[in-house]
Amino acid sequence: MEENISNEIDFDKIDIKSEPPTEEPFRQYFYMAKCREWVKDFKQRNGRLPKSFVLNMGCQMNARDSEKLTGILSNIGYEITDGEDEADFVILNTCTVRDNANQKVYGRLGELNGCRRRNPHMKIALCGCMMQEPSVIERLKKSYSFVNLIFGTHNIFKFAELLYMTLDAKGMVIDIWEDTDKIVEELPVERKYSFKSGVNIMFGCNNFCSYCIVPYVRGRERSRKPEDILREVRRLVDDGVVEIMLLGQNVNSYGKTLEQPISFAELLREAEKVEGLKRIRFMTSHPKDLSDDLIKVMKESKKICRHLHLPLQSGSTRILNQMNRRYSKEQYLELAGRIRREIPDIAITTDIIVGFPGETKEDLEETLDVVKKVKFDNAFTFIYSKRTGTPAAAMEDQIPEEEVKERFDRLLKLVQETARGQVAKYQGSVMEALIEEVNANDDTMVTGRLSNNTLVHLPGNASMVGKVVQVSLDECHGFYYMGHPI
Ligand code: 5AD
Ligand code: SF4
């Protein structure tokens, strides 16, 4: 699904023989026009269009960035494929939140090197969070010299220009910025889903949780202007979108650094007014910044989904201090309790890390206690991963892996129990579901998502995709329901 902006650019009117403009986004339009000439040439030489494959390896933020890369590639004239085998241009949009994310990239590069031998046209590009780590760039230069293009998170808007430089270049093109205060608007985007979309509201993070690499790879917090966000939302709705997810590392501190400050709750009030928009989600909330006003807006809203992702990370106040989370166990419990009281049908989900340096068995008990008390509707559990350059990496008492594994299994078991209990609460009731897709293995069934984020499978067909339907939740199967439309 192409968002309108690209239809408004007339690439044929751009004089590609002139000097490139210095202003953005016009400079990128210029390079897109230049790449289009290259694509025409490719087609003449090869009798087909070049193909590209964009692989998103990270979070929702990363997925939205992948849609921007895809938007630029398809505007240039590339055919988009969903596998690397036949692609002429492959771009891996990397994550680096835990070390296994990095390992996956190296593994994938090994495979791509094989594909590249079979397809001499193939160019390989890397971008995203992992590229912001200097040690990664060193390793790539040394051992993966077949990679053609590397750029980071701060200059993703420059993709067309960098691609143009890469098309006929020999050797590696590398462009990494340490930080930026720039936000470039009005670049083309191609959405994965016709009916739902992420919308960035802010970039970067200022929290510096001691285990987390994100502030180092995504830079300082900066918010988009509300008018730019709302214009994008309106455009998306005009284009058939019914559900948006507002994206930021810490949405609760949205707007604080703008010339005319505005709170996240106020932004939500404005988004609610967009006619035709049916559902609003957002991700991620930091407990320390969650305001009473936000709870009030959620409670009063007809469009904000009954789901709050509220990362706990640990239930031990001592570990929370070490993590620099700036709340205690009691404060988290009080907040979660207040949210559940005010909005009884809300689902609260969370992220938890086990094995943070110095974590004892008693600390884990505290975490288990919070899980029991809050009864999370779902929880993502992670084994602590040491990230070079973060304060936690230098802490003493890094815990041996065997010990962490055992703790992790205990936590996972408990989390699954509470989640099952929570999901099952709605058995027999009728709820609205937004139908997202036809099931891959059975085309007489579709999958929908409830406001509280639970999935439901029901009989249906492709014509229902993107529609909100009333569904009877007949049978709870742990984390999802089987149901039928009413
Ligand atoms: N090790 C393990 N998990 C981590 N996360 C962030 N950094 C680390 C790390 N170093 C988890 C947090 C965060 C989620 C996106 O990833 O739980 O909320
Ligand atoms: Fe997303 Fe963080 Fe991974 Fe970057 S490092 S893709 S921001 S989870």
Coordinates of N, CA, C and O and ligand atoms in Angstrom, one line a residue, residues 56-63 93-98 101 128-130 153 212-214 217-218 249, ligand 2:
N56 N 13.1 -7.0 7.9 CA 13.0 -6.3 9.1 C 13.4 -7.3 10.2 O 12.7 -8.3 10.4
M57 N 14.4 -6.9 11.0 CA 14.8 -7.9 12.1 C 14.6 -7.3 13.5 O 15.2 -7.9 14.4
G58 N 13.8 -6.3 13.6 CA 13.7 -5.7 15.0 C 12.2 -5.4 15.4 O 11.3 -6.1 14.9
C59 N 12.1 -4.3 16.1 CA 10.8 -4.0 16.8 C 9.9 -3.3 15.8 O 10.2 -3.1 14.6
Q60 N 8.7 -2.8 16.3 CA 7.8 -2.0 15.5 C 8.4 -0.8 14.8 O 8.0 -0.4 13.7
M61 N 9.3 -0.2 15.6 CA 10.0 1.0 15.1 C 10.8 0.7 13.8 O 10.8 1.4 12.8
N62 N 11.5 -0.5 14.0 CA 12.3 -1.0 12.9 C 11.4 -1.4 11.7 O 11.7 -1.1 10.6
A63 N 10.2 -2.0 12.0 CA 9.3 -2.4 11.0 C 8.8 -1.2 10.2 O 8.7 -1.2 8.9
N93 N 17.5 -4.8 7.9 CA 17.3 -3.7 8.8 C 17.5 -4.3 10.2 O 16.6 -5.0 10.7
T94 N 18.6 -4.0 10.8 CA 19.1 -4.8 12.0 C 18.6 -4.2 13.3 O 18.2 -3.1 13.4
C95 N 18.7 -5.1 14.3 CA 18.3 -4.8 15.7 C 19.6 -5.1 16.5 O 20.4 -6.0 16.1
T96 N 19.7 -4.5 17.7 CA 20.9 -4.9 18.5 C 20.6 -4.9 20.0 O 21.4 -4.8 20.9
V97 N 19.3 -5.0 20.3 CA 18.9 -4.9 21.7 C 19.4 -6.0 22.6 O 19.8 -5.8 23.7
R98 N 19.6 -7.2 22.0 CA 20.3 -8.3 22.7 C 21.3 -8.9 21.7 O 21.1 -8.8 20.5
A101 N 20.4 -10.9 18.6 CA 20.0 -10.2 17.4 C 21.2 -10.0 16.5 O 21.1 -10.1 15.3
G128 N 20.1 0.1 10.3 CA 19.4 -0.1 11.6 C 20.3 0.0 12.8 O 21.5 0.4 12.7
C129 N 19.8 -0.4 13.9 CA 20.4 -0.1 15.2 C 21.8 -0.7 15.4 O 22.7 -0.1 15.9
M130 N 22.0 -1.9 14.9 CA 23.3 -2.6 15.1 C 24.4 -1.8 14.4 O 25.6 -1.9 14.8
T153 N 20.8 4.6 11.9 CA 19.4 4.9 12.2 C 19.2 6.4 12.0 O 18.0 6.8 11.7
C212 N 20.5 -1.1 28.7 CA 19.9 -0.9 27.4 C 20.8 -0.1 26.4 O 21.3 1.0 26.8
I213 N 20.9 -0.6 25.2 CA 21.8 0.0 24.2 C 21.1 1.1 23.4 O 21.7 1.9 22.7
V214 N 19.7 1.1 23.5 CA 18.9 1.9 22.6 C 19.3 3.4 22.6 O 19.5 4.0 21.6
V217 N 22.2 3.9 20.3 CA 22.0 3.6 18.9 C 20.9 4.4 18.2 O 20.8 4.5 17.0
R218 N 20.0 4.9 19.1 CA 18.9 5.7 18.5 C 19.0 7.2 18.9 O 18.2 8.0 18.4
Q249 N 10.0 5.2 21.8 CA 10.7 4.4 22.8 C 10.0 4.7 24.2 O 10.1 3.9 25.1
Ligands
SF4_2 FE1 14.0 -1.7 18.0 FE2 15.7 -1.4 20.0 FE3 16.0 -3.4 18.3 FE4 16.5 -0.9 17.6 S1 17.6 -2.0 19.1 S2 15.3 -2.4 16.4 S3 15.0 0.3 18.7 S4 14.4 -3.1 19.7

